[in-house]
Coordinates of N, CA and C in Angstrom, one line a residue:
X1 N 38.6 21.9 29.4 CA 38.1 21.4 28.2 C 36.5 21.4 28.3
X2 N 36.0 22.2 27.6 CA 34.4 21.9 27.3 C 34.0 21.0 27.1
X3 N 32.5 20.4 27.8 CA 31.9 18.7 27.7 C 31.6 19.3 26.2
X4 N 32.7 17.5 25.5 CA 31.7 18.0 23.8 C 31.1 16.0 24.2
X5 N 30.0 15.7 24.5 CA 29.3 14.6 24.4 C 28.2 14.3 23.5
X6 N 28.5 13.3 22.9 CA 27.3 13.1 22.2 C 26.6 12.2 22.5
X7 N 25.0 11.9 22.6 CA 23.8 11.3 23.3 C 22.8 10.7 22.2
X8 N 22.6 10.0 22.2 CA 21.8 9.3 21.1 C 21.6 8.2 21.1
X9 N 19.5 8.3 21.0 CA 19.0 6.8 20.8 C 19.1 6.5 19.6
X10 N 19.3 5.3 18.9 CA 19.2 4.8 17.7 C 17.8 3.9 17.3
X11 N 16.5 3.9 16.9 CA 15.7 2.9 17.4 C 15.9 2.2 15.7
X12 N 16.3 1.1 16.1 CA 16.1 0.0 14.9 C 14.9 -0.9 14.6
X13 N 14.2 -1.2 15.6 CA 12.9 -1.3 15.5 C 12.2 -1.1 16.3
X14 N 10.6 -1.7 16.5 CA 9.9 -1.1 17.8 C 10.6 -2.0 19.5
X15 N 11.2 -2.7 19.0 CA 11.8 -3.5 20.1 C 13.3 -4.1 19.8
X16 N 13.6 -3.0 18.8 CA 15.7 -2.9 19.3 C 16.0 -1.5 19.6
X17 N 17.0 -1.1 19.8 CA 17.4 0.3 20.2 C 19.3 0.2 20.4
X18 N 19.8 1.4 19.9 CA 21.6 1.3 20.5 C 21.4 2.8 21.2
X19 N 21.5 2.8 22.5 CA 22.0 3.7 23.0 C 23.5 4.3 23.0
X20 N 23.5 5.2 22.3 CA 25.1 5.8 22.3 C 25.6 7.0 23.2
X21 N 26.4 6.7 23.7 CA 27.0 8.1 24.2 C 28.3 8.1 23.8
X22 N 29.3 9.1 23.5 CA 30.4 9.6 23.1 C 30.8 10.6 23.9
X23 N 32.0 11.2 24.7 CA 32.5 12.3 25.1 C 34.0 12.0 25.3
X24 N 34.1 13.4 24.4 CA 35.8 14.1 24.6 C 36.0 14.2 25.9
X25 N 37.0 13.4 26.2 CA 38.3 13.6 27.8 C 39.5 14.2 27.6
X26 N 40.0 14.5 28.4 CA 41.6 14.7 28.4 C 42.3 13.3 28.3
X27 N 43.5 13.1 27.3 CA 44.2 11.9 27.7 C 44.4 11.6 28.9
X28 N 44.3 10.7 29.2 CA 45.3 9.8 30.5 C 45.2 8.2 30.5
X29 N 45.8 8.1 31.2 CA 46.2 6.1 31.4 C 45.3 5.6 31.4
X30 N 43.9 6.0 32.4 CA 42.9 5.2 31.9 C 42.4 5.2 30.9
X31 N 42.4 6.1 29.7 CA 41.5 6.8 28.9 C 42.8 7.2 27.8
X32 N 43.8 6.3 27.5 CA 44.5 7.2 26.2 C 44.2 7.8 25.0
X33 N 42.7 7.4 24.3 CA 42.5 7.5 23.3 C 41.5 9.3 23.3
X34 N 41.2 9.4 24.6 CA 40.5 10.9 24.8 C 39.2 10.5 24.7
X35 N 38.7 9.4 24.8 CA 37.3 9.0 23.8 C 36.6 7.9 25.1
X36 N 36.0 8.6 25.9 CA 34.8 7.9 27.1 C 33.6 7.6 25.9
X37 N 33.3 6.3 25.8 CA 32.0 5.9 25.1 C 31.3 4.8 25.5
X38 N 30.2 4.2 25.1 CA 29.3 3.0 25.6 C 28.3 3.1 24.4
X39 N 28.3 2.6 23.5 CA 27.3 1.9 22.7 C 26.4 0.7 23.5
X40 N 25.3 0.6 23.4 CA 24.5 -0.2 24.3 C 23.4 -0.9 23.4
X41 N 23.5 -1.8 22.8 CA 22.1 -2.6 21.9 C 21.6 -3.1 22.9
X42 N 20.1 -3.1 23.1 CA 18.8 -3.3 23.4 C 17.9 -3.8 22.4
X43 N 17.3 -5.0 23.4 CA 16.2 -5.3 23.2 C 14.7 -5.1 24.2
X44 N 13.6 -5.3 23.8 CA 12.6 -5.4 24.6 C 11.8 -6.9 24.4
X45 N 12.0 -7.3 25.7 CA 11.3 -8.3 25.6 C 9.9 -8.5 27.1
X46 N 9.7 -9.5 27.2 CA 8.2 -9.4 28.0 C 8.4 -9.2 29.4
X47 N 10.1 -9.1 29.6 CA 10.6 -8.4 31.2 C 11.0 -7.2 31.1
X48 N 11.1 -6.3 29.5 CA 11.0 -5.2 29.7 C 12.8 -5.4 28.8
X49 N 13.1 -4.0 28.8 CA 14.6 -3.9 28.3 C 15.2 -4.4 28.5
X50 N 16.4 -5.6 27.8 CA 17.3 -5.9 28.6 C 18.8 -5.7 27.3
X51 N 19.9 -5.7 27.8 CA 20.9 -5.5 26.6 C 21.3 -6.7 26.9
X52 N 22.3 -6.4 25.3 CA 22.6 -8.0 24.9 C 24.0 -7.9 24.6
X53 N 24.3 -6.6 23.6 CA 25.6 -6.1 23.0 C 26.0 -5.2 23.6
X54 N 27.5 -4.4 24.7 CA 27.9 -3.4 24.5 C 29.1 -3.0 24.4
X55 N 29.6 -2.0 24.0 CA 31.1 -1.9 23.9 C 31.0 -0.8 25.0
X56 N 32.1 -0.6 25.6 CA 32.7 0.6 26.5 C 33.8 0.4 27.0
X57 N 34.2 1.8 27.9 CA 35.5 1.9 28.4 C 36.1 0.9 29.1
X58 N 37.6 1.2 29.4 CA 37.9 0.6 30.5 C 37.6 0.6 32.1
X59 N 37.0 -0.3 32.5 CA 36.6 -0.7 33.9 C 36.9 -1.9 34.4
X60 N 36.7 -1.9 36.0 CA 37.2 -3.0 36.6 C 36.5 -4.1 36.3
X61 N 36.5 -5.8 35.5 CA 35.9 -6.7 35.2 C 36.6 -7.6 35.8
X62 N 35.6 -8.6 36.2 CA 36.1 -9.7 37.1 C 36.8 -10.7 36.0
X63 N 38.1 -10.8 36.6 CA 38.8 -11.7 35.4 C 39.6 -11.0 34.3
X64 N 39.3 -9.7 34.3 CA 39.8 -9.2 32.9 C 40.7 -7.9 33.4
X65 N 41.7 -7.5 32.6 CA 42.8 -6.6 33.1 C 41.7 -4.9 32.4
X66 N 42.0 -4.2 32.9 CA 41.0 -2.8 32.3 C 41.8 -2.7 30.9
X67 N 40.9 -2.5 30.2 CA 41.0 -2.5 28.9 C 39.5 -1.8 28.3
X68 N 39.5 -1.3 27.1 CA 37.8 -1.3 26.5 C 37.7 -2.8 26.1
X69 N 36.9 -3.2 25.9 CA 36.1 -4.4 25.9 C 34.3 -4.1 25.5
X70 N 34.2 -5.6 25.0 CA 32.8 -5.7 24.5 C 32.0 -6.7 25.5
X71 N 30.4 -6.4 25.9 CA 29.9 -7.1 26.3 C 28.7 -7.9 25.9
X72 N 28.7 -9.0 25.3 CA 28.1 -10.6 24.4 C 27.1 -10.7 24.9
X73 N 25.9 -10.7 24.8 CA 25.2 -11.6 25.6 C 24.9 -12.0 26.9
X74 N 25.5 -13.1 28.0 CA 24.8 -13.0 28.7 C 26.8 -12.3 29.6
X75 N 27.6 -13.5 30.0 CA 28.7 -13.4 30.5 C 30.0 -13.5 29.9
X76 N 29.8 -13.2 28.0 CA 30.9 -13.1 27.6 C 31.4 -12.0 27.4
X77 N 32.7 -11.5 27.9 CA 33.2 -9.8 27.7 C 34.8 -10.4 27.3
X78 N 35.3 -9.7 26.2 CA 36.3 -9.7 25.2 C 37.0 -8.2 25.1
X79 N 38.0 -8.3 25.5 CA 38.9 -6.8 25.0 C 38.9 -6.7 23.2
X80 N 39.0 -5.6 23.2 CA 38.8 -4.8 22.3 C 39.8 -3.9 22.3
X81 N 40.1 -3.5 21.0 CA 41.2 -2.3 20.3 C 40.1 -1.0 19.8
X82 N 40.6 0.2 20.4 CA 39.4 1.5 19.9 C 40.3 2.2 19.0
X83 N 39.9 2.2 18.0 CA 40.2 3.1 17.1 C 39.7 4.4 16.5
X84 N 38.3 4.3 17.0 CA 36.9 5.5 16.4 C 35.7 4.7 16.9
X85 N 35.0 5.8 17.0 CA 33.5 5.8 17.5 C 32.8 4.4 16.3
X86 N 33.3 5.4 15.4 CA 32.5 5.1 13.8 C 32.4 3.6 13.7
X87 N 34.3 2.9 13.6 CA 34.5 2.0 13.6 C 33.6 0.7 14.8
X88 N 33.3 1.1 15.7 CA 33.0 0.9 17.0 C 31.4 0.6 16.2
X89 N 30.9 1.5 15.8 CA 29.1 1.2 15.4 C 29.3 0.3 14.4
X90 N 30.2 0.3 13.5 CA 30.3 -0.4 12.2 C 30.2 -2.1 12.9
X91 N 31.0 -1.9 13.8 CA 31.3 -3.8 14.4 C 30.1 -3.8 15.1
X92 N 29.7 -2.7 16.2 CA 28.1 -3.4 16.6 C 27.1 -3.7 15.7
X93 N 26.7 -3.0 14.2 CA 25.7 -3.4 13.7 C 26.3 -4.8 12.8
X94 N 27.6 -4.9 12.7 CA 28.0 -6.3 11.8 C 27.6 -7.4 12.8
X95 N 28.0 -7.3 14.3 CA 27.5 -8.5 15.7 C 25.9 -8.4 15.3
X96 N 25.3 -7.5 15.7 CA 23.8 -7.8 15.4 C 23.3 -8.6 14.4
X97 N 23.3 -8.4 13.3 CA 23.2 -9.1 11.7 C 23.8 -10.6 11.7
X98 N 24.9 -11.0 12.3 CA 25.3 -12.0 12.2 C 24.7 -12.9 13.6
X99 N 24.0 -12.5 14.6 CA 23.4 -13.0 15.6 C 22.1 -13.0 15.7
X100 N 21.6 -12.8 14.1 CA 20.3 -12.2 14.3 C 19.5 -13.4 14.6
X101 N 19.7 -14.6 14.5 CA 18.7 -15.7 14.5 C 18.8 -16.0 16.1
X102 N 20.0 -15.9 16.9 CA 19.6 -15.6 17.9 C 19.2 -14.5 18.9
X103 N 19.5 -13.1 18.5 CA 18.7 -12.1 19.0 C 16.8 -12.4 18.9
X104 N 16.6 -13.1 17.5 CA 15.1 -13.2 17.8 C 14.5 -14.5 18.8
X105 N 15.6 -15.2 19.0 CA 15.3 -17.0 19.9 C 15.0 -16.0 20.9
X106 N 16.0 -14.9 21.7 CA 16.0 -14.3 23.1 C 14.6 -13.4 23.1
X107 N 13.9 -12.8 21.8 CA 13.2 -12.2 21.7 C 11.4 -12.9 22.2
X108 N 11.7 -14.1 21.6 CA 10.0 -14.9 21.8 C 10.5 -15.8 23.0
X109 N 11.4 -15.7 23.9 CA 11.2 -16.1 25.3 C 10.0 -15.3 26.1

């Protein structure tokens, strides 16, 4: 199978950013849906980048059975259902918008 991946910074302002990656796999157990991805929102603050939101694949988390899952802030991570990339950016930029009063608290630390 040819790498089809896709790579992409999103900059939403001078000090947000979603890093996306996307690539076609072969199905298997770990990976049924064919679909390796990581959406990554970033912020910049006075230590420099740090993320706050991401979604990705299944991996080993402490506590959690492998699944895709989202990662909250500082130590909350939640399984997740993948159904499309698309769907996937639609719910990261609805979390952003609805956390926005606290994305900016984390911002003027």
């Amino acid at each position: 199978m040819p790498d089809r991946t896709i790579r992409e910074t999103r900059i939403l302002a001078e000090d947000e950013i979603i890093d996306i990656s996307v690539t076609q796999v072969p199905v298997s157990s770990e990976i049924p849906h064919g679909v390796k991805y990581s959406f990554n929102y970033r912020i910049r603050t006075s230590e420099g980048w740090r993320t706050l939101i991401r979604f990705d694949n299944a991996h080993v988390i402490k506590g959690h059975r492998k699944r895709d899952h989202k990662h909250m802030f500082e130590n909350d991570v939640q399984e997740i259902d993948f159904n499309s990339p698309k769907e996937l950016i639609d719910e990261l930029m609805r979390m952003i918008a609805e956390n926005r009063r606290k994305i900016d608290e984390i911002k003027r630390r």
